[in-house]
Amino acid sequence: MLFVSVEFLLFFIVLYLVYWAVSDKWRFYLLIVASLVFYGSWNPIFTLHLLAVIVINYSVMELYRKTNFKWLFFSLQFINVINIAVYKYYYLIADSIGTIFGIDAWLEDNLRYSMRAEGIEIFLPLAISFYTFQIMSYGIDIYRKTYEKKHSFFEVLLFISFFPQLIAGPIMRANDLLPQISRLRAGDGPRPDPDKMVRGIWLILAGIIKKVVIADTLLVMAAPVFYSNTPVLEYHPWAIWQAIIALVLMLYADFSAYSDLARGFGYLIGFDVPINFRAPFFMKSFSDFWRRWHLTFSFWIRDYIYFPLGGSHKGRLRNYQNLILTFLIAGLWHGASWNFVIWGTLMGVILSLESWSFGWLPEWPKAWWQKTIRLSVTWIVFLPINILFFSSNWQWTLDAITRMFWVPDYFNSALKQAGSLETLLGSLISVILFHIYETKPDLFHRFRKYDKVLLPVSTIVVVLLLVEFAGKGQDFFYFQF
Amino acid sequence: MHYRKAKYLLIPVLFLAVLFVLDKIFLLPVVRNRFIQPGGMIYYKQRELQVGTLKRLLKKEKIENKTVVIMGDSRSLSLGELTLLGSKKMQNKYGDFNIFNFSSPQALPAYYAYLTEKIFHGISRPKYLIIGISPDSLNRNAGIMLKPVMSYGLSPGFIKKYHSMIAKSDREGYENSKRFALAGLGFSIKTLRNRLNGGFGKSNNKALLNKMLHLRRFYQTGKGLESNPVHLLMFYNELGTALQPNMSHYNIGTSPWRYALDMTRGAYYGWVEVAADKALLEETNKLESIYFKNFIVSQEQLYFVRIMLEHARLSGARVLVYWPRVNSHLRKLYLKYPQVSYIWSQIARLARDTGAASMNLNKKGVMKCDSFYDASHISALCAFELQEILLDRVMSIK
């Protein structure tokens, strides 16, 4: 079930009505059942897999607590990594070996075909990247003793499978969610809070607008440039810039929408889910970007990869090495393709270069011309590098980046343009407004006194927008008759 | 039970429930007819009313032998009585014929079967039927059966009668469109804004009606369009100005679009311009990448072709089925995809079996005019030659 779907709406309404009608004890088990039903609606078999992962992790960490055998902890994390590697990277690894050694049968398409024919094709369990990180952080926090409280299996089960954040984050830590779950189980669960309820509804409305109005519209606009048969060399350089700007805005709108919806639904059942985005495009630098974008992920890789490697405390060169390695892993987490590996590695290299540059040009200098240089360089690098994130092959990426900087073709009006500039500008303005809210929410608090009118009116407007924008893509395709 | 102390918890659910109930107002015909959305819906609504107009005319005037009904998708829109005026020869041969065009954007054989059951029924029935079927529209993955055909065109009774011949996904989508009536109607905030900006438009409509009557009289004085097709362009430029969006467009009773279609007995001549070959090629490539890659033949629509042809035969009508002409690049594309020629061969066979004639206008030498408004639509400037070919052929059926 997608969050923005009739099925989920019905699911949540039923859950919500029952949830606030029963006692805390029943609410606890209701949330477990609801979360497993939610995940099972995608694929019931992978629900068993998720349960197995949770059972194994919980059992081993409980055994570790009793015995303090470090090998238990390390073996468990090794199993977690192997689990995700098999499901996510099997075909990438096989394809790479097949390409290097000329083994055609190991190329991804051929391998998938042959495994499908034998009935053993490997499918990627939904949200495996998210819940693996979440459950690993649980074990690591216990190992490091940064989280020592004991929980029952069912509490940990709910912690990992908690439906608002299961599919696309935010990636929650033990001390974010487990205490809330414990209190619920102990009979001290969330109490109705009108302010939370209203905030939850506003977040849900914002999430729907971001997803349905902004993200889906931008994807339709940019998709012909990135995903059609038209060679990239036929596009005007501005078209590539426009398309990548559209896709980057789309990614923010889409991803932050899910986080908003997760927080919103969490609030409606009395749970606090952490913020995941803080106006990423108001970034001053790449380092600043990662303090604003997918916060729970960037803090995870900082706390569980970068810092254990030594962070910036082992000298400059070692710091650069740590940054590159951390972001190489981050790239792999995002997707099973060499594009993501290169994207992650480049991100690490750029962060290293930036770290070096802070020595003579502060992250946010005082002089306006220095600020301009900092911002210009950041964006001129940020946009092309993100082509790797969206493109389907390395050659296309190189061609697209070359186009963006091929000055002679800026004067060639015969080249193709991309989509509507109006749509892009409208989406940009909308994203900026959301960014202003994320940076300075207090600016909007003055309007809260009109909630009694604004909220129902906004709900009606969002419903009408849903009616307008849902299914728009399909109408576009079949104009020929 | 937290509701006792915090009744406000129920407010969001009750609010959504109220919206859900209010939404059902848009299922009522009296509301739907006053909430016409842009695009295809106005055609389907006008055709519904035009069936009544045609039946009343046939009953009153006894003109069955001089009545031609045109059906098809948007590629057949530029056929009608005004088209006769483009050629003296056509005027002489068919000037006393009544031509009613029931073509609608994205229409499918299911819709033609529905119309055939309504029109070729009872004592007064037209003698001639010309249907343009685009085989490439019989792609199960096109998604056009649900909207607009089922949503705007077919009656609930027809859908129920033939529900086993409608794909499950379309049936489910149809049920959903009733559950969420406003979404099923294709409501658009942008349209509402544009029409509100245009005002309430009643005065426009009177002026428009007068203008259209004046233009119709202008053409009926015998000044043909063949020598100067710019007249057709002028007509639609005038119409275009008069048809600026305003609130009267929502009501089928006052919509100037409906008047315009009534005036031409269903024909539409707006696609007059001619696109350059390069643009046609680009558009055809786009169509291929979006549309042809996942082409699955809709056996359900072929079934509807059969029942439509059988019904027409039983009523005694002379039937011509034709494959609308498309630009040369799209014609080449048809050869690449065997599904398309398979569909046409089935249609041609069904036509033969039911005593109808069939005609492939994409064959070499059948038509001279090769001007296209876009990759799929012949320019209205070619309508004269097209209509003469089709009328001559249907009249020759014994």
PDB file of C-alpha atoms in Angstrom, chain A residues 208-450:
ATOM      1  CA  ILE A 208       0.480  14.889  -0.389  1.00  0.00           C
ATOM      2  CA  ILE A 209       1.137  18.221  -2.117  1.00  0.00           C
ATOM      3  CA  LYS A 210       4.852  17.496  -2.371  1.00  0.00           C
ATOM      4  CA  LYS A 211       4.304  14.018  -3.759  1.00  0.00           C
ATOM      5  CA  VAL A 212       1.316  14.407  -6.049  1.00  0.00           C
ATOM      6  CA  VAL A 213       1.594  18.014  -7.207  1.00  0.00           C
ATOM      7  CA  ILE A 214       5.337  18.679  -7.250  1.00  0.00           C
ATOM      8  CA  ALA A 215       7.223  15.371  -7.500  1.00  0.00           C
ATOM      9  CA  ASP A 216       5.004  13.559  -9.995  1.00  0.00           C
ATOM     10  CA  THR A 217       4.737  16.653 -12.217  1.00  0.00           C
ATOM     11  CA  LEU A 218       8.507  17.172 -12.287  1.00  0.00           C
ATOM     12  CA  LEU A 219       9.133  13.513 -13.083  1.00  0.00           C
ATOM     13  CA  VAL A 220       6.848  13.711 -16.110  1.00  0.00           C
ATOM     14  CA  MET A 221       8.706  16.831 -17.208  1.00  0.00           C
ATOM     15  CA  ALA A 222      12.221  15.444 -16.849  1.00  0.00           C
ATOM     16  CA  ALA A 223      11.628  11.814 -17.847  1.00  0.00           C
ATOM     17  CA  PRO A 224      11.741  12.403 -21.638  1.00  0.00           C
ATOM     18  CA  VAL A 225      15.280  13.782 -21.348  1.00  0.00           C
ATOM     19  CA  PHE A 226      16.620  11.043 -19.105  1.00  0.00           C
ATOM     20  CA  TYR A 227      14.562   8.023 -20.036  1.00  0.00           C
ATOM     21  CA  SER A 228      13.534   8.234 -23.672  1.00  0.00           C
ATOM     22  CA  ASN A 229      15.296   6.943 -26.796  1.00  0.00           C
ATOM     23  CA  THR A 230      16.312  10.443 -27.873  1.00  0.00           C
ATOM     24  CA  PRO A 231      20.115  10.728 -27.786  1.00  0.00           C
ATOM     25  CA  VAL A 232      21.320  13.235 -25.202  1.00  0.00           C
ATOM     26  CA  LEU A 233      23.405  14.967 -27.889  1.00  0.00           C
ATOM     27  CA  GLU A 234      20.156  16.215 -29.490  1.00  0.00           C
ATOM     28  CA  TYR A 235      19.315  18.278 -26.422  1.00  0.00           C
ATOM     29  CA  HIS A 236      20.257  21.878 -25.839  1.00  0.00           C
ATOM     30  CA  PRO A 237      22.619  22.267 -22.846  1.00  0.00           C
ATOM     31  CA  TRP A 238      19.944  24.235 -20.986  1.00  0.00           C
ATOM     32  CA  ALA A 239      17.592  21.278 -21.408  1.00  0.00           C
ATOM     33  CA  ILE A 240      20.008  19.060 -19.478  1.00  0.00           C
ATOM     34  CA  TRP A 241      20.367  21.665 -16.741  1.00  0.00           C
ATOM     35  CA  GLN A 242      16.591  22.020 -16.579  1.00  0.00           C
ATOM     36  CA  ALA A 243      16.057  18.291 -16.468  1.00  0.00           C
ATOM     37  CA  ILE A 244      18.575  17.664 -13.685  1.00  0.00           C
ATOM     38  CA  ILE A 245      17.203  20.589 -11.670  1.00  0.00           C
ATOM     39  CA  ALA A 246      13.741  19.089 -12.124  1.00  0.00           C
ATOM     40  CA  LEU A 247      14.928  15.653 -10.994  1.00  0.00           C
ATOM     41  CA  VAL A 248      16.770  16.971  -7.965  1.00  0.00           C
ATOM     42  CA  LEU A 249      13.709  18.976  -6.924  1.00  0.00           C
ATOM     43  CA  MET A 250      11.589  15.889  -7.627  1.00  0.00           C
ATOM     44  CA  LEU A 251      13.768  13.730  -5.406  1.00  0.00           C
ATOM     45  CA  TYR A 252      13.484  16.200  -2.545  1.00  0.00           C
ATOM     46  CA  ALA A 253       9.717  16.552  -2.987  1.00  0.00           C
ATOM     47  CA  ASP A 254       9.187  12.798  -3.252  1.00  0.00           C
ATOM     48  CA  PHE A 255      11.457  11.749  -0.418  1.00  0.00           C
ATOM     49  CA  SER A 256      10.582  14.534   2.002  1.00  0.00           C
ATOM     50  CA  ALA A 257       6.909  13.862   1.255  1.00  0.00           C
ATOM     51  CA  TYR A 258       7.314  10.336   2.587  1.00  0.00           C
ATOM     52  CA  SER A 259       9.037  11.666   5.667  1.00  0.00           C
ATOM     53  CA  ASP A 260       6.266  14.222   6.187  1.00  0.00           C
ATOM     54  CA  LEU A 261       3.635  11.522   5.788  1.00  0.00           C
ATOM     55  CA  ALA A 262       5.526   9.253   8.199  1.00  0.00           C
ATOM     56  CA  ARG A 263       5.685  12.042  10.770  1.00  0.00           C
ATOM     57  CA  GLY A 264       2.071  13.018  10.158  1.00  0.00           C
ATOM     58  CA  PHE A 265       0.677   9.512  10.577  1.00  0.00           C
ATOM     59  CA  GLY A 266       2.974   9.048  13.551  1.00  0.00           C
ATOM     60  CA  TYR A 267       1.552  12.172  15.209  1.00  0.00           C
ATOM     61  CA  LEU A 268      -2.014  11.005  14.596  1.00  0.00           C
ATOM     62  CA  ILE A 269      -1.319   7.937  16.720  1.00  0.00           C
ATOM     63  CA  GLY A 270       0.667   9.945  19.249  1.00  0.00           C
ATOM     64  CA  PHE A 271       4.202   9.039  18.184  1.00  0.00           C
ATOM     65  CA  ASP A 272       7.086  11.417  17.516  1.00  0.00           C
ATOM     66  CA  VAL A 273       9.055  10.595  14.371  1.00  0.00           C
ATOM     67  CA  PRO A 274      12.215  12.623  13.749  1.00  0.00           C
ATOM     68  CA  ILE A 275      12.627  15.295  11.109  1.00  0.00           C
ATOM     69  CA  ASN A 276      14.486  14.028   8.056  1.00  0.00           C
ATOM     70  CA  PHE A 277      14.978  17.131   5.913  1.00  0.00           C
ATOM     71  CA  ARG A 278      15.976  20.627   6.832  1.00  0.00           C
ATOM     72  CA  ALA A 279      15.865  22.783   3.712  1.00  0.00           C
ATOM     73  CA  PRO A 280      18.655  20.948   1.861  1.00  0.00           C
ATOM     74  CA  PHE A 281      18.776  23.355  -1.068  1.00  0.00           C
ATOM     75  CA  PHE A 282      19.584  26.249   1.239  1.00  0.00           C
ATOM     76  CA  MET A 283      22.933  24.524   1.585  1.00  0.00           C
ATOM     77  CA  LYS A 284      26.111  26.561   1.776  1.00  0.00           C
ATOM     78  CA  SER A 285      28.357  23.655   0.846  1.00  0.00           C
ATOM     79  CA  PHE A 286      28.321  19.916   0.299  1.00  0.00           C
ATOM     80  CA  SER A 287      29.076  19.399   3.987  1.00  0.00           C
ATOM     81  CA  ASP A 288      26.112  21.600   4.827  1.00  0.00           C
ATOM     82  CA  PHE A 289      23.975  19.625   2.372  1.00  0.00           C
ATOM     83  CA  TRP A 290      24.572  16.455   4.337  1.00  0.00           C
ATOM     84  CA  ARG A 291      23.495  18.252   7.507  1.00  0.00           C
ATOM     85  CA  ARG A 292      20.174  19.010   5.808  1.00  0.00           C
ATOM     86  CA  TRP A 293      19.398  16.069   3.490  1.00  0.00           C
ATOM     87  CA  HIS A 294      18.035  12.708   4.713  1.00  0.00           C
ATOM     88  CA  LEU A 295      19.280  13.557   8.179  1.00  0.00           C
ATOM     89  CA  THR A 296      18.658  10.185   9.763  1.00  0.00           C
ATOM     90  CA  PHE A 297      20.703   8.512   7.020  1.00  0.00           C
ATOM     91  CA  SER A 298      23.589  10.980   7.070  1.00  0.00           C
ATOM     92  CA  PHE A 299      23.773  10.819  10.883  1.00  0.00           C
ATOM     93  CA  TRP A 300      23.724   7.029  10.657  1.00  0.00           C
ATOM     94  CA  ILE A 301      26.701   6.848   8.313  1.00  0.00           C
ATOM     95  CA  ARG A 302      28.455   9.481  10.401  1.00  0.00           C
ATOM     96  CA  ASP A 303      27.915   7.659  13.700  1.00  0.00           C
ATOM     97  CA  TYR A 304      28.323   4.064  12.521  1.00  0.00           C
ATOM     98  CA  ILE A 305      30.873   4.302   9.705  1.00  0.00           C
ATOM     99  CA  TYR A 306      32.689   7.646   9.634  1.00  0.00           C
ATOM    100  CA  PHE A 307      33.320   8.033  13.365  1.00  0.00           C
ATOM    101  CA  PRO A 308      34.382   4.392  13.946  1.00  0.00           C
ATOM    102  CA  LEU A 309      36.864   4.796  11.076  1.00  0.00           C
ATOM    103  CA  GLY A 310      38.367   7.684  12.996  1.00  0.00           C
ATOM    104  CA  GLY A 311      36.419  10.574  11.555  1.00  0.00           C
ATOM    105  CA  SER A 312      38.537  13.682  11.300  1.00  0.00           C
ATOM    106  CA  HIS A 313      40.594  12.867  14.380  1.00  0.00           C
ATOM    107  CA  LYS A 314      43.357  10.874  12.729  1.00  0.00           C
ATOM    108  CA  GLY A 315      44.847  13.518  10.501  1.00  0.00           C
ATOM    109  CA  ARG A 316      43.798  15.138   7.259  1.00  0.00           C
ATOM    110  CA  LEU A 317      44.651  12.370   4.814  1.00  0.00           C
ATOM    111  CA  ARG A 318      42.960   9.783   6.974  1.00  0.00           C
ATOM    112  CA  ASN A 319      39.924  12.068   7.209  1.00  0.00           C
ATOM    113  CA  TYR A 320      39.687  12.240   3.406  1.00  0.00           C
ATOM    114  CA  GLN A 321      40.042   8.471   3.197  1.00  0.00           C
ATOM    115  CA  ASN A 322      37.282   8.041   5.786  1.00  0.00           C
ATOM    116  CA  LEU A 323      34.990  10.442   3.936  1.00  0.00           C
ATOM    117  CA  ILE A 324      35.506   8.627   0.637  1.00  0.00           C
ATOM    118  CA  LEU A 325      34.954   5.203   2.137  1.00  0.00           C
ATOM    119  CA  THR A 326      31.890   6.336   4.080  1.00  0.00           C
ATOM    120  CA  PHE A 327      30.278   7.813   1.013  1.00  0.00           C
ATOM    121  CA  LEU A 328      31.235   4.898  -1.195  1.00  0.00           C
ATOM    122  CA  ILE A 329      29.184   2.768   1.193  1.00  0.00           C
ATOM    123  CA  ALA A 330      26.457   5.444   1.142  1.00  0.00           C
ATOM    124  CA  GLY A 331      26.393   5.240  -2.647  1.00  0.00           C
ATOM    125  CA  LEU A 332      26.045   1.455  -2.533  1.00  0.00           C
ATOM    126  CA  TRP A 333      23.230   1.770  -0.009  1.00  0.00           C
ATOM    127  CA  HIS A 334      21.290   3.926  -2.452  1.00  0.00           C
ATOM    128  CA  GLY A 335      21.377   1.444  -5.288  1.00  0.00           C
ATOM    129  CA  ALA A 336      22.975  -1.662  -6.714  1.00  0.00           C
ATOM    130  CA  SER A 337      24.782  -0.162  -9.656  1.00  0.00           C
ATOM    131  CA  TRP A 338      28.208   1.226 -10.440  1.00  0.00           C
ATOM    132  CA  ASN A 339      26.583   4.601 -11.049  1.00  0.00           C
ATOM    133  CA  PHE A 340      25.753   4.824  -7.363  1.00  0.00           C
ATOM    134  CA  VAL A 341      29.200   3.629  -6.344  1.00  0.00           C
ATOM    135  CA  ILE A 342      30.792   6.336  -8.474  1.00  0.00           C
ATOM    136  CA  TRP A 343      28.289   8.904  -7.206  1.00  0.00           C
ATOM    137  CA  GLY A 344      29.088   8.020  -3.606  1.00  0.00           C
ATOM    138  CA  THR A 345      32.831   7.996  -4.186  1.00  0.00           C
ATOM    139  CA  LEU A 346      32.713  11.345  -5.962  1.00  0.00           C
ATOM    140  CA  MET A 347      30.645  12.730  -3.111  1.00  0.00           C
ATOM    141  CA  GLY A 348      33.378  11.595  -0.709  1.00  0.00           C
ATOM    142  CA  VAL A 349      36.081  13.144  -2.890  1.00  0.00           C
ATOM    143  CA  ILE A 350      34.206  16.452  -3.102  1.00  0.00           C
ATOM    144  CA  LEU A 351      33.646  16.500   0.650  1.00  0.00           C
ATOM    145  CA  SER A 352      37.351  15.886   1.092  1.00  0.00           C
ATOM    146  CA  LEU A 353      38.266  18.707  -1.281  1.00  0.00           C
ATOM    147  CA  GLU A 354      35.801  20.934   0.483  1.00  0.00           C
ATOM    148  CA  SER A 355      37.215  20.019   3.865  1.00  0.00           C
ATOM    149  CA  TRP A 356      40.641  20.979   2.528  1.00  0.00           C
ATOM    150  CA  SER A 357      39.226  24.255   1.137  1.00  0.00           C
ATOM    151  CA  PHE A 358      37.802  25.254   4.524  1.00  0.00           C
ATOM    152  CA  GLY A 359      41.359  25.935   5.529  1.00  0.00           C
ATOM    153  CA  TRP A 360      41.513  29.029   3.313  1.00  0.00           C
ATOM    154  CA  LEU A 361      37.872  29.728   2.374  1.00  0.00           C
ATOM    155  CA  PRO A 362      35.460  29.326   5.318  1.00  0.00           C
ATOM    156  CA  GLU A 363      32.306  27.349   4.761  1.00  0.00           C
ATOM    157  CA  TRP A 364      30.283  30.551   4.935  1.00  0.00           C
ATOM    158  CA  PRO A 365      32.574  33.489   4.356  1.00  0.00           C
ATOM    159  CA  LYS A 366      31.736  37.026   5.358  1.00  0.00           C
ATOM    160  CA  ALA A 367      32.386  38.749   2.020  1.00  0.00           C
ATOM    161  CA  TRP A 368      29.518  38.561  -0.461  1.00  0.00           C
ATOM    162  CA  TRP A 369      31.825  37.735  -3.372  1.00  0.00           C
ATOM    163  CA  GLN A 370      33.303  34.819  -1.435  1.00  0.00           C
ATOM    164  CA  LYS A 371      29.799  33.602  -0.601  1.00  0.00           C
ATOM    165  CA  THR A 372      28.945  33.810  -4.305  1.00  0.00           C
ATOM    166  CA  ILE A 373      31.989  31.745  -5.226  1.00  0.00           C
ATOM    167  CA  ARG A 374      31.196  29.166  -2.568  1.00  0.00           C
ATOM    168  CA  LEU A 375      27.550  28.820  -3.665  1.00  0.00           C
ATOM    169  CA  SER A 376      28.289  28.882  -7.395  1.00  0.00           C
ATOM    170  CA  VAL A 377      30.965  26.209  -7.171  1.00  0.00           C
ATOM    171  CA  THR A 378      28.756  24.090  -4.945  1.00  0.00           C
ATOM    172  CA  TRP A 379      25.791  24.155  -7.325  1.00  0.00           C
ATOM    173  CA  ILE A 380      27.841  23.841 -10.524  1.00  0.00           C
ATOM    174  CA  VAL A 381      29.310  20.647  -9.099  1.00  0.00           C
ATOM    175  CA  PHE A 382      26.183  19.448  -7.281  1.00  0.00           C
ATOM    176  CA  LEU A 383      23.868  19.330 -10.304  1.00  0.00           C
ATOM    177  CA  PRO A 384      26.126  17.443 -12.765  1.00  0.00           C
ATOM    178  CA  ILE A 385      27.240  14.938 -10.131  1.00  0.00           C
ATOM    179  CA  ASN A 386      23.616  14.062  -9.451  1.00  0.00           C
ATOM    180  CA  ILE A 387      23.133  13.002 -13.057  1.00  0.00           C
ATOM    181  CA  LEU A 388      24.811   9.781 -11.915  1.00  0.00           C
ATOM    182  CA  PHE A 389      21.986   9.304  -9.458  1.00  0.00           C
ATOM    183  CA  PHE A 390      19.346   9.283 -12.175  1.00  0.00           C
ATOM    184  CA  SER A 391      21.002   8.069 -15.370  1.00  0.00           C
ATOM    185  CA  SER A 392      20.862   4.511 -16.553  1.00  0.00           C
ATOM    186  CA  ASN A 393      24.399   4.164 -17.873  1.00  0.00           C
ATOM    187  CA  TRP A 394      27.856   5.607 -17.596  1.00  0.00           C
ATOM    188  CA  GLN A 395      28.177   6.696 -21.232  1.00  0.00           C
ATOM    189  CA  TRP A 396      24.928   8.644 -21.074  1.00  0.00           C
ATOM    190  CA  THR A 397      26.163  10.324 -17.905  1.00  0.00           C
ATOM    191  CA  LEU A 398      29.413  11.425 -19.524  1.00  0.00           C
ATOM    192  CA  ASP A 399      27.580  12.692 -22.603  1.00  0.00           C
ATOM    193  CA  ALA A 400      25.055  14.603 -20.503  1.00  0.00           C
ATOM    194  CA  ILE A 401      27.705  16.262 -18.318  1.00  0.00           C
ATOM    195  CA  THR A 402      29.728  17.172 -21.407  1.00  0.00           C
ATOM    196  CA  ARG A 403      26.638  18.735 -22.983  1.00  0.00           C
ATOM    197  CA  MET A 404      26.056  20.880 -19.913  1.00  0.00           C
ATOM    198  CA  PHE A 405      29.411  22.562 -20.357  1.00  0.00           C
ATOM    199  CA  TRP A 406      29.667  22.571 -24.156  1.00  0.00           C
ATOM    200  CA  VAL A 407      29.577  26.324 -24.693  1.00  0.00           C
ATOM    201  CA  PRO A 408      29.146  26.410 -28.544  1.00  0.00           C
ATOM    202  CA  ASP A 409      25.825  24.570 -28.311  1.00  0.00           C
ATOM    203  CA  TYR A 410      24.340  27.220 -26.041  1.00  0.00           C
ATOM    204  CA  PHE A 411      23.922  29.237 -29.251  1.00  0.00           C
ATOM    205  CA  ASN A 412      22.348  26.396 -31.207  1.00  0.00           C
ATOM    206  CA  SER A 413      18.601  27.067 -31.143  1.00  0.00           C
ATOM    207  CA  ALA A 414      17.869  24.007 -33.285  1.00  0.00           C
ATOM    208  CA  LEU A 415      18.553  21.689 -30.363  1.00  0.00           C
ATOM    209  CA  LYS A 416      15.696  20.245 -28.330  1.00  0.00           C
ATOM    210  CA  GLN A 417      14.391  21.963 -25.236  1.00  0.00           C
ATOM    211  CA  ALA A 418      13.006  20.188 -22.191  1.00  0.00           C
ATOM    212  CA  GLY A 419       9.521  20.686 -20.786  1.00  0.00           C
ATOM    213  CA  SER A 420       7.926  23.796 -19.474  1.00  0.00           C
ATOM    214  CA  LEU A 421      10.028  26.427 -17.742  1.00  0.00           C
ATOM    215  CA  GLU A 422       6.830  27.618 -16.026  1.00  0.00           C
ATOM    216  CA  THR A 423       6.341  24.209 -14.416  1.00  0.00           C
ATOM    217  CA  LEU A 424       9.937  24.173 -13.244  1.00  0.00           C
ATOM    218  CA  LEU A 425       9.744  27.690 -11.819  1.00  0.00           C
ATOM    219  CA  GLY A 426       6.427  26.960 -10.125  1.00  0.00           C
ATOM    220  CA  SER A 427       7.877  23.833  -8.534  1.00  0.00           C
ATOM    221  CA  LEU A 428      11.026  25.698  -7.499  1.00  0.00           C
ATOM    222  CA  ILE A 429       8.964  28.381  -5.758  1.00  0.00           C
ATOM    223  CA  SER A 430       6.911  25.699  -3.987  1.00  0.00           C
ATOM    224  CA  VAL A 431      10.068  23.933  -2.824  1.00  0.00           C
ATOM    225  CA  ILE A 432      11.497  27.231  -1.566  1.00  0.00           C
ATOM    226  CA  LEU A 433       8.323  27.834   0.440  1.00  0.00           C
ATOM    227  CA  PHE A 434       8.640  24.386   2.026  1.00  0.00           C
ATOM    228  CA  HIS A 435      12.290  25.141   2.687  1.00  0.00           C
ATOM    229  CA  ILE A 436      11.402  28.382   4.435  1.00  0.00           C
ATOM    230  CA  TYR A 437       9.009  26.425   6.623  1.00  0.00           C
ATOM    231  CA  GLU A 438      11.680  23.826   7.396  1.00  0.00           C
ATOM    232  CA  THR A 439      14.170  26.534   8.361  1.00  0.00           C
ATOM    233  CA  LYS A 440      11.893  28.969  10.129  1.00  0.00           C
ATOM    234  CA  PRO A 441       8.699  27.164  11.214  1.00  0.00           C
ATOM    235  CA  ASP A 442       7.982  29.998  13.644  1.00  0.00           C
ATOM    236  CA  LEU A 443       7.140  32.267  10.711  1.00  0.00           C
ATOM    237  CA  PHE A 444       4.122  30.117  10.071  1.00  0.00           C
ATOM    238  CA  HIS A 445       3.004  29.714  13.672  1.00  0.00           C
ATOM    239  CA  ARG A 446       1.173  33.005  13.538  1.00  0.00           C
ATOM    240  CA  PHE A 447      -1.310  31.343  11.182  1.00  0.00           C
ATOM    241  CA  ARG A 448      -2.032  28.512  13.594  1.00  0.00           C
ATOM    242  CA  LYS A 449      -4.752  30.541  15.294  1.00  0.00           C
ATOM    243  CA  TYR A 450      -6.748  30.204  12.058  1.00  0.00           C
TER     244      TYR A 450
END
